[in-house]
Coordinates of N, CA and C in Angstrom, one line a residue:
M1 N 12.2 31.2 -174.5 CA 11.6 30.7 -173.2 C 11.5 31.3 -171.4
S2 N 10.0 31.8 -171.4 CA 9.8 32.5 -170.6 C 10.8 31.6 -169.2
Q3 N 11.1 32.8 -168.0 CA 11.6 32.1 -166.9 C 11.0 32.5 -165.5
F4 N 9.1 32.5 -166.2 CA 8.2 32.6 -164.4 C 7.4 32.6 -165.0
S5 N 7.1 32.2 -163.9 CA 5.2 31.2 -164.0 C 4.2 32.6 -165.1
G6 N 3.1 32.2 -164.7 CA 2.1 32.8 -166.0 C 2.4 34.0 -165.4
A7 N 1.6 33.7 -164.0 CA 1.4 35.2 -163.7 C 2.2 36.5 -162.9
L8 N 3.6 35.8 -163.7 CA 4.3 37.0 -163.2 C 5.1 37.8 -164.7
Q9 N 5.1 37.0 -165.2 CA 5.0 37.0 -166.8 C 5.0 38.6 -167.8
L10 N 5.6 39.7 -167.6 CA 5.8 40.5 -168.6 C 5.7 41.6 -169.3
T11 N 4.3 40.9 -170.1 CA 4.0 41.1 -171.5 C 3.6 42.7 -172.2
D12 N 3.3 42.3 -173.4 CA 2.7 43.5 -173.6 C 1.4 43.9 -173.4
L13 N 0.5 42.3 -172.8 CA -0.7 42.7 -172.3 C -1.3 42.3 -171.1
D14 N -0.8 43.2 -170.4 CA -0.8 43.0 -169.2 C -0.8 44.0 -168.3
D15 N -1.0 43.9 -166.7 CA -1.3 45.4 -165.9 C -0.5 45.4 -165.2
F16 N 1.2 45.0 -166.0 CA 2.4 45.6 -165.5 C 3.3 46.7 -165.9
I17 N 3.2 48.0 -164.9 CA 4.0 49.0 -165.2 C 5.6 48.8 -165.5
T18 N 6.2 49.0 -166.5 CA 7.6 48.8 -166.8 C 8.3 50.8 -166.4
P19 N 9.5 50.5 -166.4 CA 10.1 52.1 -165.9 C 9.8 52.6 -167.0
S20 N 9.4 52.9 -168.5 CA 9.6 53.7 -169.0 C 8.2 54.1 -169.0
Q21 N 7.0 53.4 -168.7 CA 5.9 54.1 -169.2 C 5.5 55.2 -167.5
D22 N 4.1 55.4 -167.7 CA 3.0 55.6 -166.6 C 2.5 55.1 -165.7
C23 N 2.4 55.3 -164.8 CA 1.2 54.9 -164.5 C 0.1 54.8 -164.1
I24 N -0.1 54.0 -164.8 CA -1.8 54.1 -165.5 C -3.3 54.4 -164.4
K25 N -3.7 55.3 -165.0 CA -4.7 56.0 -163.6 C -5.9 56.5 -164.8
P26 N -7.6 55.6 -164.5 CA -8.0 56.2 -165.9 C -8.4 58.0 -165.8
V27 N -9.2 58.1 -166.9 CA -9.4 59.6 -167.1 C -10.1 59.6 -166.3
E28 N -10.1 61.1 -165.6 CA -11.3 61.1 -165.1 C -12.5 62.3 -165.5
I29 N -13.4 61.7 -166.3 CA -14.9 62.2 -167.0 C -15.6 63.6 -166.2
K30 N -15.8 64.6 -166.2 CA -16.7 65.2 -165.4 C -18.6 65.1 -165.4
R31 N -19.1 64.7 -165.3 CA -20.4 64.5 -166.4 C -21.2 65.7 -165.5
K32 N -21.9 66.3 -167.1 CA -22.7 67.2 -166.6 C -23.7 67.6 -167.9
P33 N -24.3 68.2 -167.6 CA -25.6 68.2 -168.5 C -25.8 68.5 -169.2
G34 N -25.9 68.3 -170.6 CA -25.7 68.4 -172.0 C -25.9 67.1 -173.0
K35 N -26.1 67.4 -174.2 CA -26.1 66.0 -175.0 C -24.9 65.5 -175.0
V36 N -24.5 64.4 -175.6 CA -23.9 63.5 -175.4 C -22.6 63.5 -176.3
G37 N -21.4 63.4 -176.2 CA -20.3 64.0 -176.9 C -19.6 62.6 -177.6
K38 N -17.9 62.6 -177.9 CA -17.3 61.0 -177.7 C -16.1 61.6 -177.4
L39 N -15.0 60.6 -177.1 CA -14.2 61.0 -176.9 C -13.0 60.4 -177.9
R40 N -12.0 61.1 -178.0 CA -11.0 60.4 -179.2 C -9.6 60.6 -178.3
V41 N -8.4 59.3 -179.1 CA -7.8 58.5 -178.2 C -6.6 59.2 -179.0
E42 N -5.8 60.3 -178.4 CA -4.2 61.0 -179.2 C -3.6 59.6 -179.8
D43 N -2.5 60.2 -180.5 CA -1.1 59.5 -180.6 C -0.7 59.0 -179.4
D44 N -0.4 60.1 -178.7 CA 0.3 60.1 -177.5 C -0.1 59.4 -176.3
G45 N -1.5 58.6 -176.8 CA -2.2 57.9 -175.6 C -3.0 59.2 -174.7
S46 N -3.0 60.5 -175.2 CA -4.2 61.6 -174.2 C -5.1 61.5 -175.0
Y47 N -6.3 61.4 -174.4 CA -7.2 62.2 -174.5 C -8.3 63.2 -175.3
T48 N -9.4 63.2 -175.7 CA -9.9 64.9 -176.0 C -11.1 64.5 -176.0
E49 N -11.4 65.3 -175.9 CA -14.0 64.9 -175.4 C -13.9 66.2 -176.6
I50 N -14.9 65.9 -176.9 CA -15.4 66.2 -178.4 C -16.6 66.1 -177.9
S51 N -17.8 67.9 -178.1 CA -18.6 68.1 -177.4 C -19.8 67.5 -179.2
H52 N -21.3 67.7 -179.2 CA -21.8 67.4 -179.5 C -21.6 68.3 -180.7
E53 N -20.6 69.8 -180.2 CA -21.2 70.5 -181.6 C -20.0 71.1 -182.4
G54 N -18.9 69.5 -182.1 CA -17.3 69.8 -182.5 C -16.3 70.0 -181.5
E55 N -16.6 71.4 -180.4 CA -15.7 71.9 -179.5 C -14.8 70.4 -179.1
E56 N -13.7 70.9 -178.9 CA -13.0 69.9 -178.6 C -11.7 70.4 -177.7
T57 N -12.2 69.7 -176.8 CA -11.4 69.9 -175.6 C -10.2 68.4 -175.0
R58 N -9.1 69.2 -175.0 CA -7.8 68.1 -174.1 C -8.1 68.0 -172.8
L59 N -8.3 66.6 -172.4 CA -8.1 66.4 -170.8 C -7.7 66.5 -170.5
E60 N -6.8 66.8 -169.3 CA -5.6 67.0 -168.1 C -5.4 65.4 -168.0
K61 N -3.9 65.8 -168.3 CA -3.6 64.4 -168.3 C -3.9 63.6 -166.9
P62 N -4.3 62.5 -166.5 CA -4.3 62.7 -165.0 C -2.9 62.0 -164.0
K63 N -2.6 62.5 -162.6 CA -1.7 62.1 -161.7 C -1.7 61.3 -160.7
I64 N -0.6 60.4 -160.6 CA -1.0 59.8 -159.2 C -0.6 60.3 -158.4
T65 N -0.9 60.3 -156.4 CA -0.3 61.2 -155.7 C -0.2 59.7 -154.7
L66 N 0.7 60.7 -153.5 CA 0.9 59.7 -152.7 C -0.6 59.3 -151.9
N67 N -1.4 60.0 -151.9 CA -3.1 59.7 -151.8 C -4.1 59.1 -152.5
D68 N -3.6 58.5 -153.5 CA -3.7 57.5 -154.2 C -3.2 56.3 -154.4
C69 N -1.2 56.0 -154.2 CA -1.0 55.1 -154.2 C 0.0 54.7 -151.8
L70 N -0.5 53.6 -151.9 CA 0.4 53.2 -150.6 C 2.1 53.0 -150.6
A71 N 2.4 52.4 -152.1 CA 4.4 52.5 -152.5 C 4.6 51.7 -151.5
C72 N 3.6 50.5 -151.2 CA 4.1 49.5 -149.8 C 5.2 48.3 -150.8
S73 N 4.9 48.7 -151.9 CA 5.8 47.3 -153.1 C 5.1 46.1 -152.9
G74 N 3.9 46.1 -153.0 CA 3.5 44.6 -152.8 C 2.7 44.1 -154.0
C75 N 2.6 45.1 -154.8 CA 2.2 44.6 -156.2 C 3.8 45.1 -157.3
I76 N 2.8 44.9 -158.5 CA 3.7 45.1 -159.8 C 3.7 45.9 -159.9
T77 N 5.4 46.9 -159.7 CA 4.8 48.7 -160.1 C 5.9 48.2 -161.2
S78 N 7.3 49.4 -161.4 CA 8.1 49.8 -162.4 C 9.4 49.6 -161.4
A79 N 8.9 49.9 -159.9 CA 10.2 49.3 -159.5 C 10.6 47.5 -159.1
E80 N 9.2 46.8 -158.9 CA 8.8 45.2 -158.4 C 9.3 45.2 -159.8
S81 N 8.3 45.6 -161.3 CA 9.8 45.0 -162.3 C 10.7 44.7 -162.5
V82 N 10.9 45.5 -162.0 CA 12.8 45.5 -162.1 C 13.9 44.8 -161.0
L83 N 13.1 44.7 -159.9 CA 13.0 43.2 -158.6 C 13.2 42.0 -159.1
I84 N 12.1 41.6 -159.8 CA 11.6 40.3 -160.5 C 12.7 40.2 -161.7
S85 N 13.4 41.1 -162.6 CA 14.4 40.9 -163.7 C 15.2 40.4 -162.9
Q86 N 15.9 40.9 -161.6 CA 17.0 40.4 -161.0 C 17.0 39.6 -160.0
Q87 N 15.6 38.7 -159.9 CA 16.0 37.3 -159.2 C 15.4 36.2 -160.2
S88 N 15.8 36.5 -161.3 CA 14.9 35.6 -162.5 C 15.6 34.5 -162.6
Q89 N 15.7 33.5 -162.9 CA 16.2 32.1 -163.1 C 17.6 32.6 -164.1
D90 N 17.5 33.2 -164.6 CA 19.1 33.7 -165.5 C 19.8 34.0 -164.7
E91 N 20.0 34.9 -163.7 CA 19.9 36.1 -162.8 C 20.9 35.5 -161.7
L92 N 19.8 34.1 -161.1 CA 20.3 32.9 -160.4 C 21.5 32.5 -160.6
Y93 N 21.6 32.2 -161.8 CA 22.9 31.6 -162.3 C 24.1 32.2 -163.1
R94 N 23.5 32.9 -163.4 CA 24.8 33.9 -163.6 C 25.4 34.9 -162.1
V95 N 24.4 34.9 -161.4 CA 25.9 34.6 -159.9 C 26.3 33.5 -159.5
L96 N 25.9 32.3 -159.4 CA 26.3 31.5 -159.2 C 27.6 31.6 -159.9
K97 N 27.5 31.6 -161.1 CA 29.0 31.1 -162.5 C 29.9 31.7 -162.0
E98 N 29.5 34.0 -161.5 CA 30.5 34.2 -161.2 C 30.8 34.4 -160.3
N99 N 30.7 33.4 -159.3 CA 30.5 33.0 -158.0 C 31.8 31.7 -157.9
I100 N 31.7 31.0 -159.1 CA 32.9 29.9 -159.6 C 34.0 30.0 -160.1
L101 N 33.9 31.5 -160.4 CA 35.1 32.1 -161.3 C 36.1 32.7 -160.2
Q102 N 35.0 33.4 -158.8 CA 35.4 34.2 -158.1 C 36.5 33.5 -156.8
T103 N 36.5 31.8 -156.7 CA 36.4 30.6 -156.0 C 37.9 31.6 -155.1
G104 N 38.0 31.5 -153.7 CA 39.0 32.2 -153.2 C 39.2 32.8 -153.1
Q105 N 38.5 34.1 -153.5 CA 38.1 35.3 -153.7 C 37.1 35.6 -152.4
S106 N 37.2 36.0 -151.4 CA 35.9 35.7 -150.3 C 35.3 37.1 -150.6
S107 N 35.9 38.3 -150.7 CA 35.4 39.0 -150.5 C 35.0 39.9 -151.6
Q108 N 34.9 39.0 -152.8 CA 34.4 39.6 -154.7 C 32.7 38.6 -154.7
E109 N 32.8 36.9 -153.6 CA 32.2 35.9 -153.5 C 30.8 36.5 -153.0
K110 N 29.6 36.0 -154.2 CA 28.3 36.6 -152.9 C 27.8 35.5 -152.3
L111 N 27.4 35.7 -151.4 CA 26.1 34.7 -150.2 C 25.1 34.8 -151.3
V112 N 25.2 33.2 -151.8 CA 23.5 32.9 -152.4 C 22.9 32.0 -151.6
V113 N 21.6 32.7 -151.0 CA 20.8 32.0 -150.0 C 19.6 31.9 -150.6
L114 N 19.0 30.9 -150.4 CA 17.8 30.2 -151.2 C 17.0 30.1 -150.6
S115 N 15.1 30.3 -149.7 CA 14.4 29.6 -149.2 C 13.5 28.9 -150.2
I116 N 12.7 28.1 -149.7 CA 12.0 27.2 -149.9 C 10.4 27.4 -149.0
S117 N 9.5 27.1 -150.0 CA 8.1 27.6 -149.2 C 7.9 26.4 -149.2
P118 N 6.8 26.1 -148.0 CA 5.6 25.0 -148.1 C 5.4 24.1 -149.8
Q119 N 4.8 25.6 -150.0 CA 3.7 25.4 -151.0 C 4.3 24.9 -152.4
A120 N 5.9 25.4 -152.2 CA 6.8 25.4 -153.6 C 7.5 23.7 -153.0
R121 N 7.6 23.3 -152.2 CA 7.7 22.2 -152.0 C 7.5 21.5 -151.4
A122 N 5.8 21.2 -152.0 CA 4.2 20.4 -151.9 C 4.0 20.0 -153.5
S123 N 3.9 21.0 -154.0 CA 3.3 21.5 -155.8 C 5.3 20.4 -155.7
V124 N 6.8 20.5 -155.6 CA 7.6 20.0 -157.0 C 7.5 18.0 -156.0
A125 N 6.7 18.0 -155.0 CA 6.5 16.6 -154.5 C 6.0 16.0 -155.1
A126 N 4.1 16.3 -155.4 CA 3.2 15.8 -155.8 C 3.8 15.3 -157.2
K127 N 4.5 16.5 -158.3 CA 4.8 16.0 -159.5 C 5.7 14.7 -159.4
F128 N 6.2 14.2 -158.5 CA 7.5 14.1 -158.8 C 7.2 12.8 -158.0
K129 N 6.2 12.7 -157.2 CA 5.2 11.2 -156.2 C 6.5 10.9 -155.2
L130 N 6.9 12.1 -154.8 CA 7.8 11.4 -153.0 C 6.9 12.5 -152.0
S131 N 7.8 12.1 -150.7 CA 7.1 12.4 -149.7 C 8.1 14.4 -149.6
A132 N 7.6 15.0 -148.2 CA 7.9 16.1 -148.2 C 9.2 16.1 -148.2
Q133 N 9.8 15.2 -146.9 CA 10.9 14.9 -146.5 C 12.1 14.7 -147.5
A134 N 11.7 14.1 -148.4 CA 12.3 13.6 -149.8 C 12.3 14.2 -150.6
T135 N 11.7 15.0 -151.0 CA 11.9 16.0 -151.4 C 12.6 17.2 -151.2
A136 N 12.4 17.2 -149.8 CA 13.4 19.2 -149.2 C 14.7 18.2 -149.3
R137 N 15.6 17.6 -149.2 CA 16.3 16.9 -149.1 C 17.1 16.8 -151.1
K138 N 16.2 16.1 -151.9 CA 16.4 16.2 -153.1 C 16.8 17.9 -153.4
L139 N 15.7 19.0 -153.3 CA 15.9 20.0 -153.3 C 17.7 21.0 -152.6
T140 N 17.4 20.8 -151.6 CA 18.6 21.0 -151.0 C 19.7 20.3 -151.2
S141 N 20.6 19.4 -152.4 CA 21.4 18.4 -152.7 C 21.5 19.5 -154.3
F142 N 20.7 19.9 -154.4 CA 20.6 20.1 -155.8 C 21.3 21.3 -156.1
F143 N 20.6 22.5 -155.3 CA 20.7 23.6 -155.1 C 22.3 24.1 -154.3
K144 N 22.8 23.0 -153.3 CA 24.4 23.6 -153.4 C 25.1 22.7 -153.8
S145 N 24.7 22.0 -154.6 CA 25.7 21.2 -156.3 C 25.7 22.3 -156.8
L146 N 24.6 23.9 -157.5 CA 25.0 24.8 -158.4 C 25.9 25.5 -157.4
G147 N 26.1 25.7 -156.0 CA 26.4 27.0 -155.5 C 26.2 27.9 -154.4
V148 N 24.6 26.9 -154.3 CA 23.9 28.4 -153.2 C 24.7 27.9 -151.7
H149 N 25.1 28.6 -151.2 CA 25.4 28.7 -149.6 C 24.4 28.5 -148.8
Y150 N 23.2 28.8 -148.7 CA 22.3 28.2 -147.6 C 21.3 27.6 -148.3
V151 N 20.0 26.7 -147.9 CA 18.7 26.7 -148.6 C 18.0 26.5 -147.0
F152 N 16.9 27.4 -146.8 CA 16.2 27.2 -146.5 C 14.9 26.7 -146.4
D153 N 14.0 26.3 -144.8 CA 12.7 26.2 -145.3 C 12.0 27.7 -144.6
A154 N 11.2 28.2 -145.8 CA 10.4 29.2 -145.3 C 9.6 29.1 -144.0
A155 N 9.2 27.9 -143.7 CA 8.5 27.1 -142.8 C 9.2 27.4 -141.3
F156 N 10.7 27.5 -141.0 CA 11.5 27.7 -140.3 C 10.9 29.3 -140.0
A157 N 11.3 30.0 -140.3 CA 11.2 31.7 -140.2 C 10.2 31.7 -140.2
N158 N 8.7 31.5 -140.6 CA 7.3 31.8 -140.2 C 7.3 31.2 -138.8
N159 N 7.3 29.8 -138.9 CA 7.9 29.5 -137.3 C 8.0 30.5 -135.7
F160 N 9.3 31.6 -136.5 CA 10.0 32.3 -135.5 C 8.8 33.8 -135.3
S161 N 8.2 34.0 -136.2 CA 7.5 35.0 -136.2 C 6.1 34.5 -135.6
L162 N 5.5 33.6 -135.5 CA 4.6 33.2 -134.4 C 4.3 33.2 -133.3
I163 N 5.9 32.8 -133.0 CA 6.3 32.6 -131.5 C 6.3 33.6 -131.1
E164 N 6.8 34.9 -131.9 CA 7.1 36.1 -131.1 C 6.0 36.8 -131.0
S165 N 4.9 37.1 -132.1 CA 3.7 37.3 -132.4 C 2.8 36.7 -131.0
C166 N 2.7 35.2 -130.8 CA 2.2 35.4 -129.3 C 2.9 35.6 -128.1
L167 N 4.4 35.8 -128.3 CA 4.6 36.1 -126.7 C 4.5 38.0 -127.2
E168 N 4.8 38.6 -127.6 CA 4.1 40.2 -127.8 C 2.5 40.3 -128.0
F169 N 1.2 39.4 -127.8 CA 0.5 39.4 -127.3 C -0.5 39.1 -126.7
E170 N 1.4 37.9 -125.9 CA 0.7 37.8 -124.4 C 1.6 39.0 -123.3
K171 N 2.2 39.6 -124.3 CA 3.0 41.3 -123.7 C 1.8 41.8 -123.0
R172 N 1.1 42.2 -124.3 CA 0.2 43.4 -124.7 C -1.4 43.0 -123.4
Y173 N -1.2 42.0 -123.7 CA -2.9 41.2 -123.2 C -2.5 42.1 -121.1
K174 N -1.6 41.5 -121.0 CA -1.1 41.4 -119.7 C -1.6 42.6 -119.4
A175 N -0.4 44.0 -120.6 CA -0.2 45.1 -120.2 C -1.6 46.1 -119.9
S176 N -2.8 45.3 -120.5 CA -4.2 45.9 -121.1 C -5.1 46.5 -120.0
E177 N -4.4 45.8 -118.6 CA -5.3 45.7 -117.6 C -4.9 47.2 -117.0
T178 N -3.7 48.1 -117.0 CA -2.7 48.8 -116.9 C -2.8 50.1 -117.6
T179 N -2.9 49.3 -119.0 CA -2.6 50.1 -119.6 C -3.6 50.6 -121.1
K180 N -4.0 52.2 -122.3 CA -4.8 52.3 -122.5 C -4.3 51.6 -124.2
N181 N -5.9 50.9 -125.1 CA -4.5 51.2 -126.5 C -3.3 49.6 -126.7
S182 N -3.8 49.0 -125.9 CA -2.8 47.5 -125.8 C -3.5 47.0 -126.8
L183 N -4.8 46.6 -126.8 CA -5.5 45.6 -127.4 C -6.7 46.5 -128.6
P184 N -6.5 46.1 -129.4 CA -6.8 44.7 -129.8 C -5.0 45.0 -130.9
M185 N -4.0 44.0 -130.9 CA -2.8 43.8 -131.8 C -3.1 43.3 -133.0
L186 N -3.2 44.0 -134.1 CA -3.0 43.7 -135.4 C -1.5 43.2 -135.7
A187 N -2.0 42.6 -136.4 CA -0.9 41.6 -137.1 C -0.5 41.1 -138.8
S188 N 0.7 41.4 -139.8 CA 0.5 40.9 -141.3 C 1.4 40.9 -141.6
A189 N 0.9 40.5 -142.6 CA 3.2 40.5 -143.6 C 3.2 41.0 -144.3
C190 N 2.3 42.2 -144.4 CA 1.8 42.8 -146.2 C 2.1 44.2 -145.4
P191 N 3.5 45.0 -146.2 CA 4.1 46.0 -145.7 C 2.9 47.0 -146.4
G192 N 2.0 46.8 -147.0 CA 0.3 47.8 -147.4 C -0.3 47.6 -145.4
E193 N -0.5 47.0 -145.1 CA -1.2 47.1 -144.1 C -0.3 48.3 -143.0
I194 N 0.6 48.3 -143.3 CA 0.9 49.6 -142.3 C 1.3 50.7 -143.0
M195 N 1.6 50.8 -144.4 CA 1.2 52.0 -145.0 C -0.1 52.6 -145.1
N196 N -1.6 51.4 -144.4 CA -2.7 51.7 -144.7 C -2.8 52.1 -143.0
S197 N -2.6 52.2 -142.4 CA -2.3 52.1 -141.4 C -2.2 53.9 -140.8
E198 N -0.6 54.2 -141.3 CA 0.3 55.0 -141.1 C -0.8 56.5 -142.1
R199 N -1.4 56.3 -142.9 CA -1.8 57.4 -144.3 C -3.5 57.3 -144.2
R200 N -4.4 56.3 -143.8 CA -5.6 56.2 -144.7 C -6.8 56.4 -143.3
T201 N -6.2 56.2 -141.4 CA -6.7 56.3 -140.9 C -6.7 58.0 -140.3
K202 N -7.6 58.4 -139.3 CA -8.0 59.3 -138.2 C -6.4 59.2 -137.7
A203 N -5.7 60.3 -137.6 CA -4.2 60.5 -135.9 C -4.0 59.4 -136.1
N204 N -4.1 58.2 -137.3 CA -3.3 57.0 -137.6 C -3.1 56.6 -136.0
S205 N -4.4 56.2 -136.0 CA -5.0 55.8 -134.7 C -4.9 54.2 -134.3
Q206 N -4.1 53.5 -135.7 CA -3.9 52.3 -135.6 C -2.7 51.6 -135.7
V207 N -2.1 53.0 -135.7 CA -0.3 52.4 -136.1 C -0.1 51.6 -134.3
W208 N -0.3 52.4 -133.6 CA -0.3 52.0 -132.0 C -0.6 50.1 -132.1
L209 N -1.7 50.1 -132.1 CA -1.8 48.9 -132.5 C -1.6 47.4 -133.2
V210 N -0.8 48.3 -134.3 CA 0.5 46.6 -134.6 C 1.2 46.1 -134.4
G211 N 1.7 45.4 -134.9 CA 2.4 44.4 -133.8 C 3.3 44.5 -134.5
T212 N 4.8 44.5 -134.1 CA 6.0 45.2 -133.3 C 7.1 43.6 -134.2
V213 N 6.4 42.8 -134.4 CA 7.1 41.2 -134.7 C 7.6 41.5 -136.4
N214 N 9.0 41.4 -136.9 CA 9.0 41.7 -138.8 C 8.8 40.3 -138.9
S215 N 8.1 40.1 -140.5 CA 7.4 39.3 -141.1 C 8.5 38.0 -141.6
S216 N 8.3 36.8 -141.3 CA 9.2 35.8 -141.7 C 9.8 36.0 -143.0
I217 N 9.2 36.9 -143.9 CA 10.6 37.1 -145.0 C 11.7 37.7 -144.4
T218 N 11.9 39.2 -143.4 CA 12.6 39.5 -142.7 C 13.5 38.6 -141.7
Q219 N 12.9 37.9 -141.2 CA 12.9 36.9 -140.5 C 14.3 35.7 -140.8
E220 N 13.5 35.5 -142.3 CA 14.4 34.6 -143.3 C 15.4 35.0 -143.9
G221 N 15.2 36.4 -144.1 CA 16.7 37.2 -144.1 C 17.8 37.2 -143.6
R222 N 17.6 36.7 -142.2 CA 18.3 37.5 -141.2 C 19.5 36.4 -141.1
L223 N 18.7 35.1 -140.8 CA 18.7 33.4 -140.8 C 20.6 33.6 -140.8
P224 N 20.8 33.9 -142.0 CA 22.6 33.4 -142.1 C 23.2 34.2 -141.4
T225 N 22.7 35.7 -140.9 CA 24.0 36.3 -139.9 C 23.5 36.3 -138.6
L226 N 22.8 35.1 -138.5 CA 23.2 34.5 -137.1 C 24.4 33.6 -136.7

């Protein structure tokens, strides 16, 4: 039985790219005047163009470059599929089991931190007809009983990011009276937005407008170290 939701399942009929596969990019077919021909898909996945006269031309295999891909880790690529497999339910249980075997050996024990989003908590609460607070308490008790060291509410770190973003905007607003390019301020938790600003804009004009506050996910990762 799959340990992932339907949106994250890696099957043979989906848009995911496993490490053994090439990045899928449509073959570019140059349209030129002439009679209609046809394409033949070879056993190795390549394409052969067959003209009306029967002449065969092997089409060049497409290659993806940094100009085509933002490499933002925001989509399910080969690297992401590996990350997903390492963060499955089975992987969590494996780490928790190893921690039990390493009890008393702090150097070998892994720190397990779990973050619960408000959406996930609300979904569980609706399923079992519980209040949000009761659901949070039960989930925290359950995960800690499994050996999880820390259980955080994702909204907590999100509030940190919002507060810091407000303070940065206030600072930029005051500086805009004497400094150019202070406003507008762009804010996003998507790494693809940063990549887009760096690679796709003229002279990187947007980079200086992007807020410097870390995303809520980054803030969440730093909480156990405080």
